[in-house]
Amino acid sequence: MKKKDLILGAGIIVIALAMLLVMRLTRGEEGNQIRVTLDGKIYGTYSLSRDQTIEVEDGDFYNRIRIEDGKAYMEEANCPDGYCEEQGKISGHTQTIVCLPHKLVVEVLENENDQSFGTSAPEDVAPDTIAK
């Protein structure tokens, strides 16, 4: 029985280490810009190094994106569920904020120092979440 417990404990440790490795590898590098798309069209690209507020209005829809200390977040939105305001701050490339009712996506772009920055086809740099 003791040998079985040791094997089980070792298995749990291996699984935990594997999970930590996956989390570390998928965390992504810090980006230096965000791209805002509205209904699939690029609304604008903004630096994460400059604190600023981006206001996006489209008809009755309104979103306010705030950039502070190298991170972007949805400060305010008049969508019915408000879920986009709860998605937190983003700064790592591949991270996104999505406002489904307004068809708005905020995505962090890769660092300019990255060799692939600006060389990918538009479909290769699409956000990891797509709203219809």
mmCIF file of the C-alpha atoms, coordinates in Angstrom:
data_MODEL
# 
_entry.id   MODEL 
# 
loop_
_atom_site.group_PDB 
_atom_site.id 
_atom_site.type_symbol 
_atom_site.label_atom_id 
_atom_site.label_alt_id 
_atom_site.label_comp_id 
_atom_site.label_asym_id 
_atom_site.label_entity_id 
_atom_site.label_seq_id 
_atom_site.pdbx_PDB_ins_code 
_atom_site.Cartn_x 
_atom_site.Cartn_y 
_atom_site.Cartn_z 
_atom_site.occupancy 
_atom_site.B_iso_or_equiv 
_atom_site.pdbx_formal_charge 
_atom_site.auth_seq_id 
_atom_site.auth_comp_id 
_atom_site.auth_asym_id 
_atom_site.auth_atom_id 
_atom_site.pdbx_PDB_model_num 
ATOM 1   C CA . MET A 1 1   ? 0.000   0.000  0.000   1.00 0.00 ? 1   MET A CA 1 
ATOM 2   C CA . LYS A 1 2   ? 2.816   2.416  0.766   1.00 0.00 ? 2   LYS A CA 1 
ATOM 3   C CA . LYS A 1 3   ? 4.370   1.908  -2.674  1.00 0.00 ? 3   LYS A CA 1 
ATOM 4   C CA . LYS A 1 4   ? 1.006   2.616  -4.307  1.00 0.00 ? 4   LYS A CA 1 
ATOM 5   C CA . ASP A 1 5   ? 0.676   5.877  -2.320  1.00 0.00 ? 5   ASP A CA 1 
ATOM 6   C CA . LEU A 1 6   ? 4.169   6.963  -3.446  1.00 0.00 ? 6   LEU A CA 1 
ATOM 7   C CA . ILE A 1 7   ? 3.325   6.305  -7.079  1.00 0.00 ? 7   ILE A CA 1 
ATOM 8   C CA . LEU A 1 8   ? 0.032   8.203  -6.740  1.00 0.00 ? 8   LEU A CA 1 
ATOM 9   C CA . GLY A 1 9   ? 1.809   11.147 -5.072  1.00 0.00 ? 9   GLY A CA 1 
ATOM 10  C CA . ALA A 1 10  ? 4.465   11.230 -7.785  1.00 0.00 ? 10  ALA A CA 1 
ATOM 11  C CA . GLY A 1 11  ? 1.755   11.181 -10.444 1.00 0.00 ? 11  GLY A CA 1 
ATOM 12  C CA . ILE A 1 12  ? 0.012   14.145 -8.859  1.00 0.00 ? 12  ILE A CA 1 
ATOM 13  C CA . ILE A 1 13  ? 3.295   16.086 -8.741  1.00 0.00 ? 13  ILE A CA 1 
ATOM 14  C CA . VAL A 1 14  ? 3.980   15.340 -12.424 1.00 0.00 ? 14  VAL A CA 1 
ATOM 15  C CA . ILE A 1 15  ? 0.480   16.501 -13.387 1.00 0.00 ? 15  ILE A CA 1 
ATOM 16  C CA . ALA A 1 16  ? 0.864   19.700 -11.340 1.00 0.00 ? 16  ALA A CA 1 
ATOM 17  C CA . LEU A 1 17  ? 4.244   20.457 -12.934 1.00 0.00 ? 17  LEU A CA 1 
ATOM 18  C CA . ALA A 1 18  ? 2.823   19.835 -16.403 1.00 0.00 ? 18  ALA A CA 1 
ATOM 19  C CA . MET A 1 19  ? -0.057  22.235 -15.681 1.00 0.00 ? 19  MET A CA 1 
ATOM 20  C CA . LEU A 1 20  ? 2.361   24.918 -14.468 1.00 0.00 ? 20  LEU A CA 1 
ATOM 21  C CA . LEU A 1 21  ? 4.448   24.498 -17.613 1.00 0.00 ? 21  LEU A CA 1 
ATOM 22  C CA . VAL A 1 22  ? 1.400   24.823 -19.877 1.00 0.00 ? 22  VAL A CA 1 
ATOM 23  C CA . MET A 1 23  ? 0.249   27.924 -17.991 1.00 0.00 ? 23  MET A CA 1 
ATOM 24  C CA . ARG A 1 24  ? 3.707   29.472 -18.290 1.00 0.00 ? 24  ARG A CA 1 
ATOM 25  C CA . LEU A 1 25  ? 4.024   28.738 -22.014 1.00 0.00 ? 25  LEU A CA 1 
ATOM 26  C CA . THR A 1 26  ? 0.539   29.991 -22.907 1.00 0.00 ? 26  THR A CA 1 
ATOM 27  C CA . ARG A 1 27  ? 0.740   33.158 -20.833 1.00 0.00 ? 27  ARG A CA 1 
ATOM 28  C CA . GLY A 1 28  ? 2.214   35.007 -23.784 1.00 0.00 ? 28  GLY A CA 1 
ATOM 29  C CA . GLU A 1 29  ? 4.697   37.801 -23.966 1.00 0.00 ? 29  GLU A CA 1 
ATOM 30  C CA . GLU A 1 30  ? 3.813   41.332 -23.131 1.00 0.00 ? 30  GLU A CA 1 
ATOM 31  C CA . GLY A 1 31  ? 2.613   43.327 -26.102 1.00 0.00 ? 31  GLY A CA 1 
ATOM 32  C CA . ASN A 1 32  ? 3.184   46.984 -26.767 1.00 0.00 ? 32  ASN A CA 1 
ATOM 33  C CA . GLN A 1 33  ? 0.005   47.899 -28.664 1.00 0.00 ? 33  GLN A CA 1 
ATOM 34  C CA . ILE A 1 34  ? -3.672  47.129 -28.778 1.00 0.00 ? 34  ILE A CA 1 
ATOM 35  C CA . ARG A 1 35  ? -5.836  46.904 -31.865 1.00 0.00 ? 35  ARG A CA 1 
ATOM 36  C CA . VAL A 1 36  ? -9.512  47.765 -31.579 1.00 0.00 ? 36  VAL A CA 1 
ATOM 37  C CA . THR A 1 37  ? -11.826 46.255 -34.183 1.00 0.00 ? 37  THR A CA 1 
ATOM 38  C CA . LEU A 1 38  ? -15.487 47.117 -34.560 1.00 0.00 ? 38  LEU A CA 1 
ATOM 39  C CA . ASP A 1 39  ? -17.744 44.788 -36.536 1.00 0.00 ? 39  ASP A CA 1 
ATOM 40  C CA . GLY A 1 40  ? -14.662 43.142 -38.087 1.00 0.00 ? 40  GLY A CA 1 
ATOM 41  C CA . LYS A 1 41  ? -13.076 46.422 -39.233 1.00 0.00 ? 41  LYS A CA 1 
ATOM 42  C CA . ILE A 1 42  ? -10.007 47.979 -37.638 1.00 0.00 ? 42  ILE A CA 1 
ATOM 43  C CA . TYR A 1 43  ? -11.051 51.000 -35.581 1.00 0.00 ? 43  TYR A CA 1 
ATOM 44  C CA . GLY A 1 44  ? -7.535  51.898 -34.442 1.00 0.00 ? 44  GLY A CA 1 
ATOM 45  C CA . THR A 1 45  ? -4.189  50.793 -33.020 1.00 0.00 ? 45  THR A CA 1 
ATOM 46  C CA . TYR A 1 46  ? -2.947  52.338 -29.770 1.00 0.00 ? 46  TYR A CA 1 
ATOM 47  C CA . SER A 1 47  ? 0.289   52.201 -27.782 1.00 0.00 ? 47  SER A CA 1 
ATOM 48  C CA . LEU A 1 48  ? 0.253   50.529 -24.372 1.00 0.00 ? 48  LEU A CA 1 
ATOM 49  C CA . SER A 1 49  ? 3.172   52.725 -23.288 1.00 0.00 ? 49  SER A CA 1 
ATOM 50  C CA . ARG A 1 50  ? 1.000   55.871 -23.207 1.00 0.00 ? 50  ARG A CA 1 
ATOM 51  C CA . ASP A 1 51  ? -1.837  56.240 -20.696 1.00 0.00 ? 51  ASP A CA 1 
ATOM 52  C CA . GLN A 1 52  ? -4.932  57.193 -22.670 1.00 0.00 ? 52  GLN A CA 1 
ATOM 53  C CA . THR A 1 53  ? -8.654  56.727 -23.085 1.00 0.00 ? 53  THR A CA 1 
ATOM 54  C CA . ILE A 1 54  ? -10.228 55.474 -26.315 1.00 0.00 ? 54  ILE A CA 1 
ATOM 55  C CA . GLU A 1 55  ? -13.912 56.178 -26.809 1.00 0.00 ? 55  GLU A CA 1 
ATOM 56  C CA . VAL A 1 56  ? -15.698 54.068 -29.409 1.00 0.00 ? 56  VAL A CA 1 
ATOM 57  C CA . GLU A 1 57  ? -19.170 55.146 -30.487 1.00 0.00 ? 57  GLU A CA 1 
ATOM 58  C CA . ASP A 1 58  ? -21.257 53.470 -33.158 1.00 0.00 ? 58  ASP A CA 1 
ATOM 59  C CA . GLY A 1 59  ? -24.888 54.528 -33.250 1.00 0.00 ? 59  GLY A CA 1 
ATOM 60  C CA . ASP A 1 60  ? -26.292 53.933 -29.768 1.00 0.00 ? 60  ASP A CA 1 
ATOM 61  C CA . PHE A 1 61  ? -23.326 51.745 -28.746 1.00 0.00 ? 61  PHE A CA 1 
ATOM 62  C CA . TYR A 1 62  ? -20.601 53.188 -26.534 1.00 0.00 ? 62  TYR A CA 1 
ATOM 63  C CA . ASN A 1 63  ? -17.386 51.676 -25.161 1.00 0.00 ? 63  ASN A CA 1 
ATOM 64  C CA . ARG A 1 64  ? -14.579 53.409 -23.266 1.00 0.00 ? 64  ARG A CA 1 
ATOM 65  C CA . ILE A 1 65  ? -11.234 51.596 -23.266 1.00 0.00 ? 65  ILE A CA 1 
ATOM 66  C CA . ARG A 1 66  ? -8.611  52.769 -20.798 1.00 0.00 ? 66  ARG A CA 1 
ATOM 67  C CA . ILE A 1 67  ? -4.856  52.230 -21.069 1.00 0.00 ? 67  ILE A CA 1 
ATOM 68  C CA . GLU A 1 68  ? -2.922  52.639 -17.815 1.00 0.00 ? 68  GLU A CA 1 
ATOM 69  C CA . ASP A 1 69  ? 0.502   51.399 -16.752 1.00 0.00 ? 69  ASP A CA 1 
ATOM 70  C CA . GLY A 1 70  ? 0.908   49.280 -19.893 1.00 0.00 ? 70  GLY A CA 1 
ATOM 71  C CA . LYS A 1 71  ? -2.419  47.480 -19.518 1.00 0.00 ? 71  LYS A CA 1 
ATOM 72  C CA . ALA A 1 72  ? -5.760  47.984 -21.281 1.00 0.00 ? 72  ALA A CA 1 
ATOM 73  C CA . TYR A 1 73  ? -9.225  47.401 -19.869 1.00 0.00 ? 73  TYR A CA 1 
ATOM 74  C CA . MET A 1 74  ? -12.843 48.222 -20.644 1.00 0.00 ? 74  MET A CA 1 
ATOM 75  C CA . GLU A 1 75  ? -13.610 51.112 -18.347 1.00 0.00 ? 75  GLU A CA 1 
ATOM 76  C CA . GLU A 1 76  ? -17.221 51.612 -19.409 1.00 0.00 ? 76  GLU A CA 1 
ATOM 77  C CA . ALA A 1 77  ? -19.733 50.217 -21.901 1.00 0.00 ? 77  ALA A CA 1 
ATOM 78  C CA . ASN A 1 78  ? -23.455 50.642 -22.360 1.00 0.00 ? 78  ASN A CA 1 
ATOM 79  C CA . CYS A 1 79  ? -24.028 47.045 -23.493 1.00 0.00 ? 79  CYS A CA 1 
ATOM 80  C CA . PRO A 1 80  ? -26.839 45.188 -21.695 1.00 0.00 ? 80  PRO A CA 1 
ATOM 81  C CA . ASP A 1 81  ? -24.707 42.542 -19.950 1.00 0.00 ? 81  ASP A CA 1 
ATOM 82  C CA . GLY A 1 82  ? -21.580 44.593 -19.068 1.00 0.00 ? 82  GLY A CA 1 
ATOM 83  C CA . TYR A 1 83  ? -19.461 41.449 -19.345 1.00 0.00 ? 83  TYR A CA 1 
ATOM 84  C CA . CYS A 1 84  ? -16.702 43.279 -21.240 1.00 0.00 ? 84  CYS A CA 1 
ATOM 85  C CA . GLU A 1 85  ? -16.123 45.479 -18.184 1.00 0.00 ? 85  GLU A CA 1 
ATOM 86  C CA . GLU A 1 86  ? -15.478 42.372 -16.078 1.00 0.00 ? 86  GLU A CA 1 
ATOM 87  C CA . GLN A 1 87  ? -12.817 40.821 -18.344 1.00 0.00 ? 87  GLN A CA 1 
ATOM 88  C CA . GLY A 1 88  ? -9.968  42.561 -16.531 1.00 0.00 ? 88  GLY A CA 1 
ATOM 89  C CA . LYS A 1 89  ? -6.747  44.157 -17.692 1.00 0.00 ? 89  LYS A CA 1 
ATOM 90  C CA . ILE A 1 90  ? -4.823  42.795 -20.657 1.00 0.00 ? 90  ILE A CA 1 
ATOM 91  C CA . SER A 1 91  ? -1.203  43.259 -21.753 1.00 0.00 ? 91  SER A CA 1 
ATOM 92  C CA . GLY A 1 92  ? -0.016  39.856 -23.004 1.00 0.00 ? 92  GLY A CA 1 
ATOM 93  C CA . HIS A 1 93  ? -0.147  39.154 -26.714 1.00 0.00 ? 93  HIS A CA 1 
ATOM 94  C CA . THR A 1 94  ? -3.063  36.843 -27.541 1.00 0.00 ? 94  THR A CA 1 
ATOM 95  C CA . GLN A 1 95  ? -5.160  38.384 -24.744 1.00 0.00 ? 95  GLN A CA 1 
ATOM 96  C CA . THR A 1 96  ? -8.455  39.971 -25.771 1.00 0.00 ? 96  THR A CA 1 
ATOM 97  C CA . ILE A 1 97  ? -11.462 41.824 -24.442 1.00 0.00 ? 97  ILE A CA 1 
ATOM 98  C CA . VAL A 1 98  ? -14.686 41.190 -26.332 1.00 0.00 ? 98  VAL A CA 1 
ATOM 99  C CA . CYS A 1 99  ? -17.965 43.104 -26.252 1.00 0.00 ? 99  CYS A CA 1 
ATOM 100 C CA . LEU A 1 100 ? -20.324 40.791 -28.123 1.00 0.00 ? 100 LEU A CA 1 
ATOM 101 C CA . PRO A 1 101 ? -23.378 43.080 -28.269 1.00 0.00 ? 101 PRO A CA 1 
ATOM 102 C CA . HIS A 1 102 ? -21.269 45.855 -29.828 1.00 0.00 ? 102 HIS A CA 1 
ATOM 103 C CA . LYS A 1 103 ? -19.135 43.505 -31.976 1.00 0.00 ? 103 LYS A CA 1 
ATOM 104 C CA . LEU A 1 104 ? -16.013 45.117 -30.510 1.00 0.00 ? 104 LEU A CA 1 
ATOM 105 C CA . VAL A 1 105 ? -12.699 43.332 -29.928 1.00 0.00 ? 105 VAL A CA 1 
ATOM 106 C CA . VAL A 1 106 ? -9.622  44.701 -28.163 1.00 0.00 ? 106 VAL A CA 1 
ATOM 107 C CA . GLU A 1 107 ? -6.532  42.575 -28.772 1.00 0.00 ? 107 GLU A CA 1 
ATOM 108 C CA . VAL A 1 108 ? -2.931  42.938 -27.668 1.00 0.00 ? 108 VAL A CA 1 
ATOM 109 C CA . LEU A 1 109 ? -0.415  42.908 -30.507 1.00 0.00 ? 109 LEU A CA 1 
ATOM 110 C CA . GLU A 1 110 ? 3.019   41.339 -30.360 1.00 0.00 ? 110 GLU A CA 1 
ATOM 111 C CA . ASN A 1 111 ? 6.100   43.350 -29.498 1.00 0.00 ? 111 ASN A CA 1 
ATOM 112 C CA . GLU A 1 112 ? 7.725   45.189 -32.390 1.00 0.00 ? 112 GLU A CA 1 
ATOM 113 C CA . ASN A 1 113 ? 11.008  43.463 -31.461 1.00 0.00 ? 113 ASN A CA 1 
ATOM 114 C CA . ASP A 1 114 ? 9.433   40.145 -32.431 1.00 0.00 ? 114 ASP A CA 1 
ATOM 115 C CA . GLN A 1 115 ? 10.611  39.012 -35.885 1.00 0.00 ? 115 GLN A CA 1 
ATOM 116 C CA . SER A 1 116 ? 7.051   38.181 -36.983 1.00 0.00 ? 116 SER A CA 1 
ATOM 117 C CA . PHE A 1 117 ? 5.528   41.560 -36.068 1.00 0.00 ? 117 PHE A CA 1 
ATOM 118 C CA . GLY A 1 118 ? 3.767   43.034 -39.069 1.00 0.00 ? 118 GLY A CA 1 
ATOM 119 C CA . THR A 1 119 ? 4.728   40.181 -41.385 1.00 0.00 ? 119 THR A CA 1 
ATOM 120 C CA . SER A 1 120 ? 1.724   37.926 -40.893 1.00 0.00 ? 120 SER A CA 1 
ATOM 121 C CA . ALA A 1 121 ? -1.294  37.859 -43.127 1.00 0.00 ? 121 ALA A CA 1 
ATOM 122 C CA . PRO A 1 122 ? -4.342  39.570 -41.525 1.00 0.00 ? 122 PRO A CA 1 
ATOM 123 C CA . GLU A 1 123 ? -6.092  36.236 -41.032 1.00 0.00 ? 123 GLU A CA 1 
ATOM 124 C CA . ASP A 1 124 ? -3.074  34.980 -39.027 1.00 0.00 ? 124 ASP A CA 1 
ATOM 125 C CA . VAL A 1 125 ? -3.276  37.851 -36.526 1.00 0.00 ? 125 VAL A CA 1 
ATOM 126 C CA . ALA A 1 126 ? -7.032  37.730 -35.994 1.00 0.00 ? 126 ALA A CA 1 
ATOM 127 C CA . PRO A 1 127 ? -8.186  37.764 -32.365 1.00 0.00 ? 127 PRO A CA 1 
ATOM 128 C CA . ASP A 1 128 ? -8.544  34.419 -30.648 1.00 0.00 ? 128 ASP A CA 1 
ATOM 129 C CA . THR A 1 129 ? -12.241 35.209 -30.077 1.00 0.00 ? 129 THR A CA 1 
ATOM 130 C CA . ILE A 1 130 ? -14.478 36.179 -32.966 1.00 0.00 ? 130 ILE A CA 1 
ATOM 131 C CA . ALA A 1 131 ? -17.872 37.812 -32.455 1.00 0.00 ? 131 ALA A CA 1 
ATOM 132 C CA . LYS A 1 132 ? -20.680 37.679 -34.986 1.00 0.00 ? 132 LYS A CA 1 
# 
